[in-house]
Each structure stands twice: as structure tokens, then as C-alpha cells.
Amino acid sequence: MFNFLYERISGQFQQSIQCHMDSEKILMPKIVEAINLMVATLMNGGKILSCGNGGSAADAQHFAAELVGRFEIERQELAAVALSTDTSILTAVGNDYDFSQVFAKQVRALGNVGDVLLAISTSGNSSNVLQAIKAAHDSDMHVVALTGKGGGEIANKLKESDINICVPHDRTARIQEIHLLTLHCLCDGIDAKLLGLENK
């Protein structure tokens, strides 16, 4: 049993390491695009709305917290709202309408032209995230999607001007690990550009 668990844990580490290496090559240009888009949005007085379910909801909240608070360097607060945090809105909309509308209604209420929706779904098939993307498009917002497993239905719904950061893996745990690293890269890149660290 002891050796069995060591082998399983080692397998998790090795698979994660390989996924990180594969993802770096594929995702870096998309992450750079997303950083530039988010910085432009924030500098123009816009905001970033984020959404997802389960672990992706936690990631959406984590990202918003890093922008409103700070990541690693002190700087001005940045406008970001996680759409998975207000239980009254989530339960009211889920009960009165449908769970697929819990994010879309918030996007329509809070989103403005030029804002960014950060849409997170490991499968790319979350119905409420898909509806949020539709609402964002209807409001002339930009969409940055964090997906995996080929991008799912989200990949088919994105516009050419949107950005799909799709992890090249089919296992949810690996996708979530890369999503978290990607969010940290976004936070670091946003801070670096806003604070002029590229010139230092």
C-alpha cells in the first residue's frame, strides 16, 4: 500500500510537470494577448467580470481578489468582479429563471461595452458560462475563455476577436492546475505593464 501510493503520487507529479511544459509552448501567445487586452480595458476605465462553476468558481474569485487587492506588488485597486459570489443573486436567478442564467443576467446588469468577461470552464461545455459569453457578446464585451479538453462548445461560440486559452489536456485536475498558473501569469503581466516594469 505504501509503495502503491508513492507510485500514484509520483505519477500525478510527472503528469503535471509534462502538462505544464506542453502548455507553456502552446498557451504563452494567448496569455500575452489576454494580458494586453485586460490592461487596455482597465486603463480605459473598464472592468473584468469573471465566472465559472465549482473549482472554476474559486478560480474566478481568486482572480478578482488579486486584482482588487493585490497580487505581489502594491498598486492601485483594479476593477474586477467575480459573478459566483452573491448567493442571493445566484439562488434567486436559479430559482426564478434557470441555473443557466445565473451569470448571464449579471453580465447584462454589470457589463459595459469594452469590458472583459473571463469565462472559465474546464470542459468548455458549462451552460451558464456559455450563456454568459452570449450576454457578453450582446453587450459588445470582450471574452477571454479558460478551457480544456479541446475547448468544447465554448470554442465554437467565441468570436475571432475573443481569446481562448485552452489547456492541451483532457484530465480536469491538470486543466485546473494550468488555469491557476495562467491566472497568476495574467496577474503578474497586468501588474508589470501597469507599473512599467517592462522598461526596468
Short mmCIF file of C-alpha atoms in Angstrom, two decimals:
data_model
loop_
_atom_site.label_atom_id
_atom_site.label_comp_id
_atom_site.label_asym_id
_atom_site.label_seq_id
_atom_site.Cartn_x
_atom_site.Cartn_y
_atom_site.Cartn_z
CA MET A 1 0.00 0.00 0.00
CA PHE A 2 2.84 2.39 0.89
CA ASN A 3 4.65 1.84 -2.43
CA PHE A 4 1.33 1.92 -4.32
CA LEU A 5 0.56 5.40 -3.02
CA TYR A 6 4.08 6.63 -3.73
CA GLU A 7 3.71 5.46 -7.32
CA ARG A 8 0.35 7.20 -7.73
CA ILE A 9 1.65 10.46 -6.24
CA SER A 10 4.75 10.33 -8.42
CA GLY A 11 2.51 9.77 -11.44
CA GLN A 12 0.48 12.86 -10.55
CA PHE A 13 3.62 14.98 -10.31
CA GLN A 14 5.10 13.64 -13.54
CA GLN A 15 1.88 14.15 -15.49
CA SER A 16 1.51 17.66 -14.09
CA ILE A 17 5.10 18.56 -14.99
CA GLN A 18 4.61 17.33 -18.56
CA CYS A 19 1.33 19.23 -18.86
CA HIS A 20 2.99 22.42 -17.64
CA MET A 21 5.78 22.04 -20.19
CA ASP A 22 3.36 21.34 -23.06
CA SER A 23 1.11 24.21 -22.05
CA GLU A 24 3.91 26.79 -21.86
CA LYS A 25 4.69 26.42 -25.56
CA ILE A 26 1.08 26.47 -26.69
CA LEU A 27 -0.53 28.98 -24.33
CA MET A 28 2.08 31.72 -23.97
CA PRO A 29 0.97 33.77 -27.04
CA LYS A 30 -2.67 33.59 -25.92
CA ILE A 31 -1.79 34.65 -22.37
CA VAL A 32 0.16 37.63 -23.73
CA GLU A 33 -2.88 38.60 -25.83
CA ALA A 34 -5.12 38.35 -22.78
CA ILE A 35 -2.78 40.49 -20.66
CA ASN A 36 -2.67 43.22 -23.32
CA LEU A 37 -6.46 43.16 -23.68
CA MET A 38 -7.08 43.32 -19.93
CA VAL A 39 -4.57 46.14 -19.43
CA ALA A 40 -6.16 48.17 -22.23
CA THR A 41 -9.60 47.59 -20.73
CA LEU A 42 -8.54 48.63 -17.24
CA MET A 43 -6.67 51.70 -18.48
CA ASN A 44 -9.79 52.79 -20.38
CA GLY A 45 -11.88 52.66 -17.21
CA GLY A 46 -13.37 49.25 -17.90
CA LYS A 47 -13.63 46.20 -15.68
CA ILE A 48 -13.20 42.46 -15.74
CA LEU A 49 -16.09 40.14 -14.85
CA SER A 50 -15.19 36.52 -14.10
CA CYS A 51 -17.29 33.38 -13.81
CA GLY A 52 -17.10 29.60 -13.52
CA ASN A 53 -18.52 26.63 -11.61
CA GLY A 54 -17.04 24.60 -8.76
CA GLY A 55 -13.25 24.85 -8.82
CA SER A 56 -13.56 27.31 -11.68
CA ALA A 57 -15.79 29.50 -9.48
CA ALA A 58 -12.99 29.52 -6.91
CA ASP A 59 -10.53 30.49 -9.66
CA ALA A 60 -12.84 33.30 -10.81
CA GLN A 61 -13.00 34.62 -7.25
CA HIS A 62 -9.26 34.21 -6.75
CA PHE A 63 -8.53 36.27 -9.86
CA ALA A 64 -10.90 39.09 -8.87
CA ALA A 65 -9.40 39.17 -5.38
CA GLU A 66 -5.86 39.52 -6.76
CA LEU A 67 -6.91 42.48 -8.92
CA VAL A 68 -9.00 44.32 -6.33
CA GLY A 69 -6.46 43.66 -3.56
CA ARG A 70 -3.02 42.98 -4.92
CA PHE A 71 -1.01 40.18 -6.46
CA GLU A 72 2.64 40.56 -5.36
CA ILE A 73 3.27 44.29 -5.70
CA GLU A 74 1.45 47.21 -4.09
CA ARG A 75 -0.58 49.18 -6.63
CA GLN A 76 -3.91 50.87 -7.17
CA GLU A 77 -7.00 48.68 -6.89
CA LEU A 78 -8.22 47.29 -10.23
CA ALA A 79 -11.85 46.83 -11.25
CA ALA A 80 -12.85 43.17 -11.17
CA VAL A 81 -15.99 41.32 -10.06
CA ALA A 82 -16.48 37.58 -9.61
CA LEU A 83 -20.02 36.61 -10.60
CA SER A 84 -20.03 33.45 -8.47
CA THR A 85 -20.04 35.14 -5.05
CA ASP A 86 -23.50 36.64 -4.47
CA THR A 87 -25.62 33.76 -3.18
CA SER A 88 -28.81 35.84 -3.21
CA ILE A 89 -28.44 36.58 -6.92
CA LEU A 90 -27.37 33.03 -7.75
CA THR A 91 -30.26 31.40 -5.90
CA ALA A 92 -32.88 33.95 -6.96
CA VAL A 93 -32.00 33.69 -10.65
CA GLY A 94 -31.57 29.92 -10.43
CA ASN A 95 -34.98 29.57 -8.77
CA ASP A 96 -36.96 32.19 -10.69
CA TYR A 97 -35.45 31.56 -14.12
CA ASP A 98 -32.90 28.82 -14.69
CA PHE A 99 -29.40 27.98 -13.44
CA SER A 100 -28.09 28.59 -16.95
CA GLN A 101 -28.89 32.30 -16.46
CA VAL A 102 -27.08 32.94 -13.15
CA PHE A 103 -24.06 34.57 -14.82
CA ALA A 104 -25.70 35.95 -17.95
CA LYS A 105 -28.10 38.17 -16.00
CA GLN A 106 -25.19 39.61 -14.04
CA VAL A 107 -23.23 40.23 -17.22
CA ARG A 108 -26.17 42.12 -18.67
CA ALA A 109 -26.60 44.11 -15.44
CA LEU A 110 -22.95 44.94 -14.79
CA GLY A 111 -21.13 44.68 -18.11
CA ASN A 112 -20.47 47.62 -20.41
CA VAL A 113 -19.10 47.96 -23.91
CA GLY A 114 -15.38 47.18 -23.90
CA ASP A 115 -15.37 45.29 -20.58
CA VAL A 116 -13.86 41.80 -20.41
CA LEU A 117 -15.58 38.58 -19.39
CA LEU A 118 -13.18 35.95 -18.06
CA ALA A 119 -15.13 32.73 -18.67
CA ILE A 120 -13.71 29.60 -17.02
CA SER A 121 -14.82 26.06 -17.85
CA THR A 122 -12.54 23.01 -17.83
CA SER A 123 -14.84 21.15 -20.23
CA GLY A 124 -15.81 24.14 -22.33
CA ASN A 125 -19.43 23.00 -22.09
CA SER A 126 -20.83 24.73 -18.98
CA SER A 127 -24.26 26.02 -19.99
CA ASN A 128 -24.25 29.02 -17.66
CA VAL A 129 -20.79 30.06 -18.85
CA LEU A 130 -21.95 29.71 -22.46
CA GLN A 131 -24.93 31.94 -21.69
CA ALA A 132 -22.61 34.47 -20.03
CA ILE A 133 -20.49 34.56 -23.18
CA LYS A 134 -23.61 35.20 -25.28
CA ALA A 135 -24.63 38.04 -22.94
CA ALA A 136 -21.11 39.49 -23.16
CA HIS A 137 -21.25 39.44 -26.95
CA ASP A 138 -24.66 41.11 -26.88
CA SER A 139 -23.11 43.87 -24.76
CA ASP A 140 -20.07 44.27 -27.06
CA MET A 141 -17.71 42.97 -24.39
CA HIS A 142 -14.51 41.05 -24.99
CA VAL A 143 -14.24 37.41 -23.86
CA VAL A 144 -11.20 35.59 -22.53
CA ALA A 145 -12.01 31.90 -22.06
CA LEU A 146 -10.03 29.44 -19.95
CA THR A 147 -10.90 25.95 -21.17
CA GLY A 148 -9.50 22.46 -21.72
CA LYS A 149 -10.46 19.24 -23.49
CA GLY A 150 -10.31 20.91 -26.89
CA GLY A 151 -12.39 23.91 -25.84
CA GLY A 152 -15.79 22.20 -26.02
CA GLU A 153 -18.80 24.22 -27.13
CA ILE A 154 -17.21 27.45 -25.91
CA ALA A 155 -14.60 27.20 -28.67
CA ASN A 156 -17.43 27.23 -31.22
CA LYS A 157 -19.15 30.27 -29.67
CA LEU A 158 -16.18 32.61 -29.42
CA LYS A 159 -15.66 35.44 -31.89
CA GLU A 160 -12.44 35.90 -33.81
CA SER A 161 -11.56 38.82 -31.52
CA ASP A 162 -12.01 36.67 -28.38
CA ILE A 163 -9.18 34.72 -26.77
CA ASN A 164 -9.39 31.01 -25.93
CA ILE A 165 -6.67 29.81 -23.56
CA CYS A 166 -7.29 26.09 -23.99
CA VAL A 167 -5.15 23.72 -21.92
CA PRO A 168 -3.91 20.82 -24.08
CA HIS A 169 -5.14 18.07 -21.76
CA ASP A 170 -8.28 16.04 -21.07
CA ARG A 171 -7.89 15.50 -17.33
CA THR A 172 -9.77 18.02 -15.19
CA ALA A 173 -7.14 18.15 -12.43
CA ARG A 174 -4.37 19.00 -14.90
CA ILE A 175 -6.53 21.62 -16.61
CA GLN A 176 -7.32 23.28 -13.27
CA GLU A 177 -3.63 23.36 -12.36
CA ILE A 178 -2.77 25.16 -15.59
CA HIS A 179 -5.74 27.50 -15.19
CA LEU A 180 -4.40 28.60 -11.81
CA LEU A 181 -0.91 29.18 -13.20
CA THR A 182 -2.43 31.09 -16.12
CA LEU A 183 -4.35 33.34 -13.72
CA HIS A 184 -1.13 34.10 -11.86
CA CYS A 185 0.58 34.88 -15.19
CA LEU A 186 -2.28 37.25 -16.04
CA CYS A 187 -2.00 39.00 -12.67
CA ASP A 188 1.78 39.30 -12.95
CA GLY A 189 1.61 40.54 -16.53
CA ILE A 190 -1.09 43.11 -15.76
CA ASP A 191 0.95 44.47 -12.86
CA ALA A 192 4.16 44.51 -14.92
CA LYS A 193 2.55 46.53 -17.70
CA LEU A 194 0.63 48.92 -15.45
CA LEU A 195 3.66 49.60 -13.30
CA GLY A 196 6.04 49.93 -16.24
CA LEU A 197 8.24 47.03 -15.20
CA GLU A 198 8.94 46.19 -18.86
CA ASN A 199 11.14 49.29 -19.00
CA LYS A 200 13.22 48.30 -15.96
#
